[in-house]
Tab-separated table of C-alpha atoms in Angstrom:
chain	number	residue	atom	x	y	z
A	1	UNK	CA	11.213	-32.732	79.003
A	2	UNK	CA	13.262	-29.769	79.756
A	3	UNK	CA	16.797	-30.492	81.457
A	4	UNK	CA	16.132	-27.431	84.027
A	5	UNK	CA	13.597	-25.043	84.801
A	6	UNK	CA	13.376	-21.606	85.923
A	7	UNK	CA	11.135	-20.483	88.680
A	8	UNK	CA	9.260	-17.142	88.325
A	9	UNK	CA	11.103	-14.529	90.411
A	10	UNK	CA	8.046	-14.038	92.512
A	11	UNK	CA	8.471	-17.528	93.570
A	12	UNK	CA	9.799	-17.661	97.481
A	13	UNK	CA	13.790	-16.866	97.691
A	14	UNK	CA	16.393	-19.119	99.955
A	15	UNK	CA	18.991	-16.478	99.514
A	16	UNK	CA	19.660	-13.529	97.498
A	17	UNK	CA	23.415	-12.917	95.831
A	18	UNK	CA	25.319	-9.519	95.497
A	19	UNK	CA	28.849	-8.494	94.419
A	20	UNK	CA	30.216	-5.949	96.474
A	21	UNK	CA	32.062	-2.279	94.371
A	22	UNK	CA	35.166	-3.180	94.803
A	23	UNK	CA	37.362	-1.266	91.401
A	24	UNK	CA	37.278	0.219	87.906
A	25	UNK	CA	34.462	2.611	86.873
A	26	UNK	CA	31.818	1.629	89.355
A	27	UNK	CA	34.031	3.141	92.260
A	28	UNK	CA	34.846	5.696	89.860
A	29	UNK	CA	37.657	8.510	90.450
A	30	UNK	CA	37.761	9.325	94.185
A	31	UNK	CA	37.311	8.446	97.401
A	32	UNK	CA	33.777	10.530	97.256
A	33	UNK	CA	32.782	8.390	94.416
A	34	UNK	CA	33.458	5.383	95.447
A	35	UNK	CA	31.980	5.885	98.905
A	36	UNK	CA	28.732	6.464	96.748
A	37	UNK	CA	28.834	3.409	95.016
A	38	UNK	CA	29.281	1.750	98.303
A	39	UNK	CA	26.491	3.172	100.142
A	40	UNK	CA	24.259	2.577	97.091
A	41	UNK	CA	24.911	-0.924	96.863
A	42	UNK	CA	24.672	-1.014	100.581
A	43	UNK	CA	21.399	0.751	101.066
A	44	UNK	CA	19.931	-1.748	98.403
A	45	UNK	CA	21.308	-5.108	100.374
A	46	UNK	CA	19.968	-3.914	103.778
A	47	UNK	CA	16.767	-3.473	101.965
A	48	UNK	CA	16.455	-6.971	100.763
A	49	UNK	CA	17.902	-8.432	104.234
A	50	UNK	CA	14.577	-7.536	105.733
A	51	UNK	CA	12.692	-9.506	103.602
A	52	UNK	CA	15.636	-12.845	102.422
A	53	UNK	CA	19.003	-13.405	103.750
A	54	UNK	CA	21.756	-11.530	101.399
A	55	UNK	CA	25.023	-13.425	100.665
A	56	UNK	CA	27.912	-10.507	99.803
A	57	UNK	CA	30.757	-11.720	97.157
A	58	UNK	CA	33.166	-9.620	98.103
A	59	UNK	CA	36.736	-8.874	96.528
A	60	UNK	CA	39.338	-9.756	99.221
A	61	UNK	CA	41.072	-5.869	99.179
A	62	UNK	CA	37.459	-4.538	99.936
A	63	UNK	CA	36.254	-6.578	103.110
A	64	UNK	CA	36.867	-4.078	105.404
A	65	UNK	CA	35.090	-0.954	103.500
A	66	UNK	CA	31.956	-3.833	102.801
A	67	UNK	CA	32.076	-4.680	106.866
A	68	UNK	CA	32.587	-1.057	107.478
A	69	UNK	CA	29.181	-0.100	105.152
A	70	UNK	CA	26.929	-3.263	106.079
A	71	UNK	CA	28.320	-4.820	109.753
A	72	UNK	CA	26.223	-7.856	110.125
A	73	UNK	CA	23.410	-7.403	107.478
A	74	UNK	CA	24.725	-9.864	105.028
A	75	UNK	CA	27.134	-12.703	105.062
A	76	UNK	CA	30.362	-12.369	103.714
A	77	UNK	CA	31.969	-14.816	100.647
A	78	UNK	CA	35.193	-13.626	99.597
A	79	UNK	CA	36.033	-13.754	95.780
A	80	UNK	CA	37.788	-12.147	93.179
A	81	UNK	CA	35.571	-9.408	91.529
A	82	UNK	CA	36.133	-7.060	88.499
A	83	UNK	CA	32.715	-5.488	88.953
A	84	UNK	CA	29.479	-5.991	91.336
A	85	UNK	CA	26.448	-6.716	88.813
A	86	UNK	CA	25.545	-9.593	89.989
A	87	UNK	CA	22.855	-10.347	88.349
A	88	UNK	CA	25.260	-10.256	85.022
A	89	UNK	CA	28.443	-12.207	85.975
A	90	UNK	CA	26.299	-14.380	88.550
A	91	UNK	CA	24.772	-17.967	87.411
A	92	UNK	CA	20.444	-17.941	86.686
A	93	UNK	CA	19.739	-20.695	89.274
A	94	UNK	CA	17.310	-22.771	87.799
A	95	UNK	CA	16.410	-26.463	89.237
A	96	UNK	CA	15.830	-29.806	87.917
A	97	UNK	CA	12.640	-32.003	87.030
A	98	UNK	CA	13.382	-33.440	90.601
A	99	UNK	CA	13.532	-30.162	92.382
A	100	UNK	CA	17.811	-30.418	92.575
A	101	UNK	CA	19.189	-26.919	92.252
A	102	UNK	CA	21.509	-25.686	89.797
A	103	UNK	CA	23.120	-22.910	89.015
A	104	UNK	CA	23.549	-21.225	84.817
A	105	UNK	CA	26.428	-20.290	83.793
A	106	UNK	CA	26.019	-17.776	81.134
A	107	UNK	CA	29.911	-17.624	80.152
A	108	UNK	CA	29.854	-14.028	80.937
A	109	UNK	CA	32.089	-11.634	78.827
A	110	UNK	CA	32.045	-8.565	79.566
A	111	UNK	CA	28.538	-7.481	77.700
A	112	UNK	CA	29.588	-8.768	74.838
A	113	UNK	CA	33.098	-8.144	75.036
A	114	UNK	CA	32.891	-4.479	75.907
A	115	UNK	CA	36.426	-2.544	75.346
A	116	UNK	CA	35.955	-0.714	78.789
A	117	UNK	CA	34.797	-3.887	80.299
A	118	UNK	CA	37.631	-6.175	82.388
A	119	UNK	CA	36.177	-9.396	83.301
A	120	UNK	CA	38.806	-11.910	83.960
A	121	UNK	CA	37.912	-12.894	87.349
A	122	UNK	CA	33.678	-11.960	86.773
A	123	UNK	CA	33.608	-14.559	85.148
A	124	UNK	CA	34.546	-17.026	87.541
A	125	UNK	CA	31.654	-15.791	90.162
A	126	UNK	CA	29.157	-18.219	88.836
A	127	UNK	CA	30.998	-20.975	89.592
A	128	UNK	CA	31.676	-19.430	92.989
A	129	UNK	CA	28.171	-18.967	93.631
A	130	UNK	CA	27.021	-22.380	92.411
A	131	UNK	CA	29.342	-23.868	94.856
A	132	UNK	CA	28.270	-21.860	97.663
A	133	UNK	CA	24.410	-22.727	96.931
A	134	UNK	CA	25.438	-26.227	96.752
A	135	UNK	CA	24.226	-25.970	93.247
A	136	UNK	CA	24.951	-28.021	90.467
A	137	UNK	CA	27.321	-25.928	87.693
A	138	UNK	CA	25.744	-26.195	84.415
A	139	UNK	CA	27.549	-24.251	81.340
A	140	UNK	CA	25.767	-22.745	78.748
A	141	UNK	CA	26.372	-22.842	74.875
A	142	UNK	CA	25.878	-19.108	74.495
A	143	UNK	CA	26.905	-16.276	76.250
A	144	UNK	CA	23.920	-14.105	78.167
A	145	UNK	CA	23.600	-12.247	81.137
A	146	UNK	CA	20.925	-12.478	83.916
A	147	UNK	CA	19.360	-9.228	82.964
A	148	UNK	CA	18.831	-10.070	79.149
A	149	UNK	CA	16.368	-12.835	80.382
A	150	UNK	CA	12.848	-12.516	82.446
A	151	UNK	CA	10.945	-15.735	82.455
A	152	UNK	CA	7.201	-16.256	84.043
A	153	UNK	CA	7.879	-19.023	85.653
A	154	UNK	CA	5.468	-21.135	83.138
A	155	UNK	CA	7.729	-21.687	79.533
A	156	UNK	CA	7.977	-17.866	78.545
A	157	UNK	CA	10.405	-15.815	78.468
A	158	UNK	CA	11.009	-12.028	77.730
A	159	UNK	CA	14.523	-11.293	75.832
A	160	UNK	CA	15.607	-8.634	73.093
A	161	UNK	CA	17.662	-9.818	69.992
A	162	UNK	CA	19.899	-6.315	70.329
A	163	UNK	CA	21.681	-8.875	73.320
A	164	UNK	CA	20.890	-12.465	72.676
A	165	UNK	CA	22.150	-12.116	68.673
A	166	UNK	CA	25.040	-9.662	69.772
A	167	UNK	CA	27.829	-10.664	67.572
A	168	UNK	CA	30.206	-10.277	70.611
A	169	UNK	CA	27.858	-12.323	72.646
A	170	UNK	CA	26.961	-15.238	70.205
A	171	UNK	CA	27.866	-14.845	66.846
A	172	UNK	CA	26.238	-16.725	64.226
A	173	UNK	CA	23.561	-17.731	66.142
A	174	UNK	CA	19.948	-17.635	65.200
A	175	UNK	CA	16.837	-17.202	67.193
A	176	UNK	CA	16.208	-20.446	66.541
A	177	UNK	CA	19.485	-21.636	68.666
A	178	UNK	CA	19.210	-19.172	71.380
A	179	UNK	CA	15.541	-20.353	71.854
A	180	UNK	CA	16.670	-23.916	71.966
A	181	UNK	CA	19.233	-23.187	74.695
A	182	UNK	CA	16.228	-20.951	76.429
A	183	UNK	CA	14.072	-24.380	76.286
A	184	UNK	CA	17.151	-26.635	77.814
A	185	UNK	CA	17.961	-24.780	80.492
A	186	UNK	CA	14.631	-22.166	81.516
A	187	UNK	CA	11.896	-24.930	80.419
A	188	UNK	CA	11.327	-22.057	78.346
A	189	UNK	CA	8.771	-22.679	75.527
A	190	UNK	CA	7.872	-19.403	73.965
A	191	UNK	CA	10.422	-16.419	73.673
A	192	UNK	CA	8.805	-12.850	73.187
A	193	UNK	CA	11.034	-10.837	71.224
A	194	UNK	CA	11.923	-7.889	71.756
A	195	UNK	CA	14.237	-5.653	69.140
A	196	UNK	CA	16.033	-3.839	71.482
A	197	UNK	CA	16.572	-2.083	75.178
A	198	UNK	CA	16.308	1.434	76.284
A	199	UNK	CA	18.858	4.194	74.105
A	200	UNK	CA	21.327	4.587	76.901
A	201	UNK	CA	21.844	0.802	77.413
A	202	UNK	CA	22.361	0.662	73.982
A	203	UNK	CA	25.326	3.611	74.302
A	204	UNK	CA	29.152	2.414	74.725
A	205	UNK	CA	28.587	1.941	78.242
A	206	UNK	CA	25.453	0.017	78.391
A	207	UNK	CA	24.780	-3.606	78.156
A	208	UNK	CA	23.364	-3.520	74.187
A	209	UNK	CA	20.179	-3.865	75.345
A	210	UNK	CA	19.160	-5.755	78.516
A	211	UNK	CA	15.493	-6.930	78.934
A	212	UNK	CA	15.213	-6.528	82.675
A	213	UNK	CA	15.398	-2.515	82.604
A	214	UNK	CA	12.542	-2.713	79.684
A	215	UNK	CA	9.938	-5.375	80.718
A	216	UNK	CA	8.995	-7.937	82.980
A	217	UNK	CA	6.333	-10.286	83.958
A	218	UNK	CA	4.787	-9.817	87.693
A	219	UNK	CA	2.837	-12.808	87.475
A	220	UNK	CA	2.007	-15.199	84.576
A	221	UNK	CA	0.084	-13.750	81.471
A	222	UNK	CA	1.170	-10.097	83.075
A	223	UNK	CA	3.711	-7.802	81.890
A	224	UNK	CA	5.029	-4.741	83.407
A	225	UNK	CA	6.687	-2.299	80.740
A	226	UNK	CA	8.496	1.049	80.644
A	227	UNK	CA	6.491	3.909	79.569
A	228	UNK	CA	8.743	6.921	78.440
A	229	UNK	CA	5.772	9.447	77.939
A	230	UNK	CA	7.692	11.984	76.925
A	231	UNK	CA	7.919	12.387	73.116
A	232	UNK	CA	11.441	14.537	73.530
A	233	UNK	CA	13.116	11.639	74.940
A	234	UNK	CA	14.283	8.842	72.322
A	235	UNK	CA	12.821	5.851	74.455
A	236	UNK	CA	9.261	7.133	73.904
A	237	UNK	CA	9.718	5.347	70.293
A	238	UNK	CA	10.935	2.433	71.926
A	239	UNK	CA	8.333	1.950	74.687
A	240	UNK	CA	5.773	2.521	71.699
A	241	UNK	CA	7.681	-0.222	69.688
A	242	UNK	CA	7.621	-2.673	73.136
A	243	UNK	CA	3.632	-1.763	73.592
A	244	UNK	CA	3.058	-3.210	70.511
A	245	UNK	CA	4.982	-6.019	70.164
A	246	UNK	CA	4.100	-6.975	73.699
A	247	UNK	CA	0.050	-6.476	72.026
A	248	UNK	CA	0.712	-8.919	69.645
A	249	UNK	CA	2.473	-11.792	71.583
A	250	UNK	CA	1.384	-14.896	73.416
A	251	UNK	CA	3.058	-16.237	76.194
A	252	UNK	CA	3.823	-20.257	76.383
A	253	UNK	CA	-0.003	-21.162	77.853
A	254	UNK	CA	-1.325	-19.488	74.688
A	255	UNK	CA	-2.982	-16.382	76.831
A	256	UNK	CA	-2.745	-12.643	74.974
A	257	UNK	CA	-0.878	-10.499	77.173
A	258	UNK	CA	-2.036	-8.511	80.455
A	259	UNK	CA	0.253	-5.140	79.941
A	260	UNK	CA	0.733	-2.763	82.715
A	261	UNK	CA	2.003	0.083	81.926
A	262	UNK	CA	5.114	1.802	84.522
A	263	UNK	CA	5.547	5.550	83.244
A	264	UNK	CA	9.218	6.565	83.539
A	265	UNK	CA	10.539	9.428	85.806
A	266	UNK	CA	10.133	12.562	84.543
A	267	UNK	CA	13.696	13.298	85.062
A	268	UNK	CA	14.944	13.500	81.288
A	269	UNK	CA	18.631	13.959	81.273
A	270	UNK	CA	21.750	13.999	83.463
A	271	UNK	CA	25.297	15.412	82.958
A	272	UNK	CA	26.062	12.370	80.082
A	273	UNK	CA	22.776	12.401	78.042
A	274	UNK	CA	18.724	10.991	78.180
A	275	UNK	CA	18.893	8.812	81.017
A	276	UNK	CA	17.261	5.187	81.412
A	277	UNK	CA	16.150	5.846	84.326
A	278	UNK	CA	13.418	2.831	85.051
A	279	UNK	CA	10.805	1.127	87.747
A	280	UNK	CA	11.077	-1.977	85.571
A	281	UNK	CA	14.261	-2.876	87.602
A	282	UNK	CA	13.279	-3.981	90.660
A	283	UNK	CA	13.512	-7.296	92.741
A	284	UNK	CA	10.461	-8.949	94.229
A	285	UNK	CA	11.525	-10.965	96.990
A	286	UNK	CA	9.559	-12.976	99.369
A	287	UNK	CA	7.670	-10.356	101.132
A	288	UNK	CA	9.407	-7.602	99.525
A	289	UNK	CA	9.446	-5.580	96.638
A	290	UNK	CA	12.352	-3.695	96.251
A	291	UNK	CA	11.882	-0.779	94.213
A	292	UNK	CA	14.102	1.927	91.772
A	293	UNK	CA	13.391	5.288	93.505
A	294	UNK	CA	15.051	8.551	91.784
A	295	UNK	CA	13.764	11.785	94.001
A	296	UNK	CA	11.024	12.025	91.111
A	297	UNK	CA	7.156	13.317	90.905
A	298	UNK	CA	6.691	9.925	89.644
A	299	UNK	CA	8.380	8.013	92.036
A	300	UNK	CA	4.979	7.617	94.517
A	301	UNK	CA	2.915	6.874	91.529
A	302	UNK	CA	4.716	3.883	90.327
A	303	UNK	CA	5.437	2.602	93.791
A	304	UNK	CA	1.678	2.532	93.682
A	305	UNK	CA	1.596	0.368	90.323
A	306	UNK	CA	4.582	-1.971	92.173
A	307	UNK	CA	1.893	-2.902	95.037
A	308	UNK	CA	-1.076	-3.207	92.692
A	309	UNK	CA	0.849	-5.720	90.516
A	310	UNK	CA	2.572	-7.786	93.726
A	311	UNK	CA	-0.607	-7.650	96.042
A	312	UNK	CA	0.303	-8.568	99.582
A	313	UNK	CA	4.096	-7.488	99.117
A	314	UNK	CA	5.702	-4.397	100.968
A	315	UNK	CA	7.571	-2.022	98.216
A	316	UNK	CA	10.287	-0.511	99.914
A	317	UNK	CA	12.120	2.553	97.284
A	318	UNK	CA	15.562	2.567	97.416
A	319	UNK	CA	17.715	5.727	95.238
A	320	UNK	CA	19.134	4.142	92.424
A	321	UNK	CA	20.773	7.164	91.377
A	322	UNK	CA	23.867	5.967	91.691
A	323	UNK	CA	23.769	2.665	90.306
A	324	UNK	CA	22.066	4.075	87.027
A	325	UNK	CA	24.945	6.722	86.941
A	326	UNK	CA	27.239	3.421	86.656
A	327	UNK	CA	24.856	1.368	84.593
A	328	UNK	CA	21.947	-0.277	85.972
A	329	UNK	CA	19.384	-0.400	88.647
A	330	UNK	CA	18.515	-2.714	91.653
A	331	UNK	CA	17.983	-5.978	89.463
A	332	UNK	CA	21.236	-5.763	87.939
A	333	UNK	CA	22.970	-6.145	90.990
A	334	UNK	CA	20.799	-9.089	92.758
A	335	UNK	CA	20.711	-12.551	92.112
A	336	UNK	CA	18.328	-15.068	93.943
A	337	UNK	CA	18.305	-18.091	94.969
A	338	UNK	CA	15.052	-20.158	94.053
A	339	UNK	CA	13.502	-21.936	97.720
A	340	UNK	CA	13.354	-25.583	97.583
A	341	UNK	CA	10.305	-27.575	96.381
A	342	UNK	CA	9.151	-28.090	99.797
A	343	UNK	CA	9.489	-24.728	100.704
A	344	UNK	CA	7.614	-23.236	98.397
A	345	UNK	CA	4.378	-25.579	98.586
A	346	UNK	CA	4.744	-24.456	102.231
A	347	UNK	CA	5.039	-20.768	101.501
């Protein structure tokens, strides 16, 4: 038996976690920019307040531009930060045979021990946020990030080797022990490989390849997947490549895969290159579904797909222009907090 397990993120949420811009690149040169980054992160907390309570981890010289942007919307815990993705330098809570919450530490490094990256006091916010859950803190053996994993809530789990066998992540490690540490502490018992995330996540400023911006599963035995349908753009080779490694994989029960395909914006390129623009990174939450929006023709459509695949949830678009201008999307900067046993046989 599995030490911990995993819930499905469609499972029902106590709490969701967010880091609040607080330095560096993300609040980038000026006062302009970094009201941006504010706002964006704001907009995107407020969102998910309607639906789950939102706990704020915010840097103690940014309190009063975070009260200033979001009032009484969240709840405040003040920490330390180097950056705000949360979902990164935050613990995966997982819980125990017995239903006891606990909270993975991933031993976060800076993606891998990025040059531009600064992580000194990042990666003490899983601890902070285990002890705030009243979660058990459970280290891991390798080094991962929130967004490199999507489980189903059932043994399987998405990941791409372009992060998991990083060697600035885990060097010397083979599938084989990345798996192993998958089984101990998601309950996972199948991994679906994938080679590799979109072509600006694998640039000098991306994560090498996070999962969460490629695929993910919106219910067990059904995938959601990027769809860059335009051949000019680099990722149209990769979303072929995911299609049909996705068509030949079984998840942990055994089933072929359900695929669902999410085209991309249309948008191609911004002032730095082929964006990665993506509806893959969104957060489902309780009642919620809380959705990448980029002021694109496709934008409707895929909030469309969104409902279809979460029947019974309200998507609610949020721009994510600014966070992909500073490296991710809505799922990158939320972490939740699994409900407890009882809670969700009630739910």
């Amino acid at each position: 038996m599995p030490e911990f397990f995993m819930p499905a993120e469609t499972d029902p949420h106590e709490r969701i976690f967010m880091a609040f811009p607080s330095g560096g690149y993300t609040l980038g040169e000026n006062e302009e920019q970094a009201e941006a980054a504010r706002s964006a992160w704001s907009a995107v907390a407020r969102a998910v307040s309607a639906f789950t309570p939102v706990t704020m981890v915010v840097d103690p010289a940014s309190e009063a531009a975070a009260r200033r942007h979001l009032g009484d919307a969240v709840s405040y815990a003040l920490h330390p930060l180097d950056d705000a993705w949360m979902r990164d330098s935050g613990p995966s809570f997982v819980r125990t045979p017995d239903g006891q919450l606990a909270a993975v530490d991933w031993n976060f490094n800076g993606w891998g021990a990025q040059e531009w990256a600064s992580w000194d006091n990042d990666r003490l916010v899983a601890g902070h946020a285990a002890q705030l859950a009243g979660a058990a803190h459970v280290r891991a053996s390798i080094i991962n990030e929130g967004g490199g994993i999507h489980v189903d809530g059932e043994g399987t789990v998405l990941a791409t080797r372009s992060v998991q066998l990083d060697p600035g992540r885990n060097p010397g490690k083979s599938e084989k022990d990345i798996e192993a540490e998958f089984a101990r502490l998601l309950g996972a018992r199948k991994t679906i490989w994938l080679d590799r995330g979109l072509s600006r996540d694998n640039e000098e400023f991306g994560t090498r390849g996070h999962v969460d911006i490629v695929a993910c599963f919106a219910r067990p035995g059904v995938v959601l997947f990027h769809d860059q349908q335009d051949p000019r753009h680099p990722d149209h080779a990769i979303s072929q490549a995911v299609r049909a490694r996705l068509e030949q994989s079984t998840d942990a029960q055994g089933r072929s895969l359900e695929l669902i395909a999410v085209p991309a914006p249309r948008v191609l390129r911004d002032a730095e290159g082929w964006v990665d623009y993506s509806y893959i990174n969104h957060l489902v939450t309780n009642g919620g579904v809380i959705a990448c929006s980029f002021d694109d023709p496709n934008d409707q459509q895929a909030a469309g797909i969104l409902a279809a695949a979460y029947p019974g949830r309200q998507v609610v678009g949020v721009d994510a222009r600014e966070l992909f201008a500073r490296g991710g999307g809505i799922h990158c900067i939320t972490q939740q907090v699994p409900a407890a046993a009882r809670e969700q046989a009630a739910s």
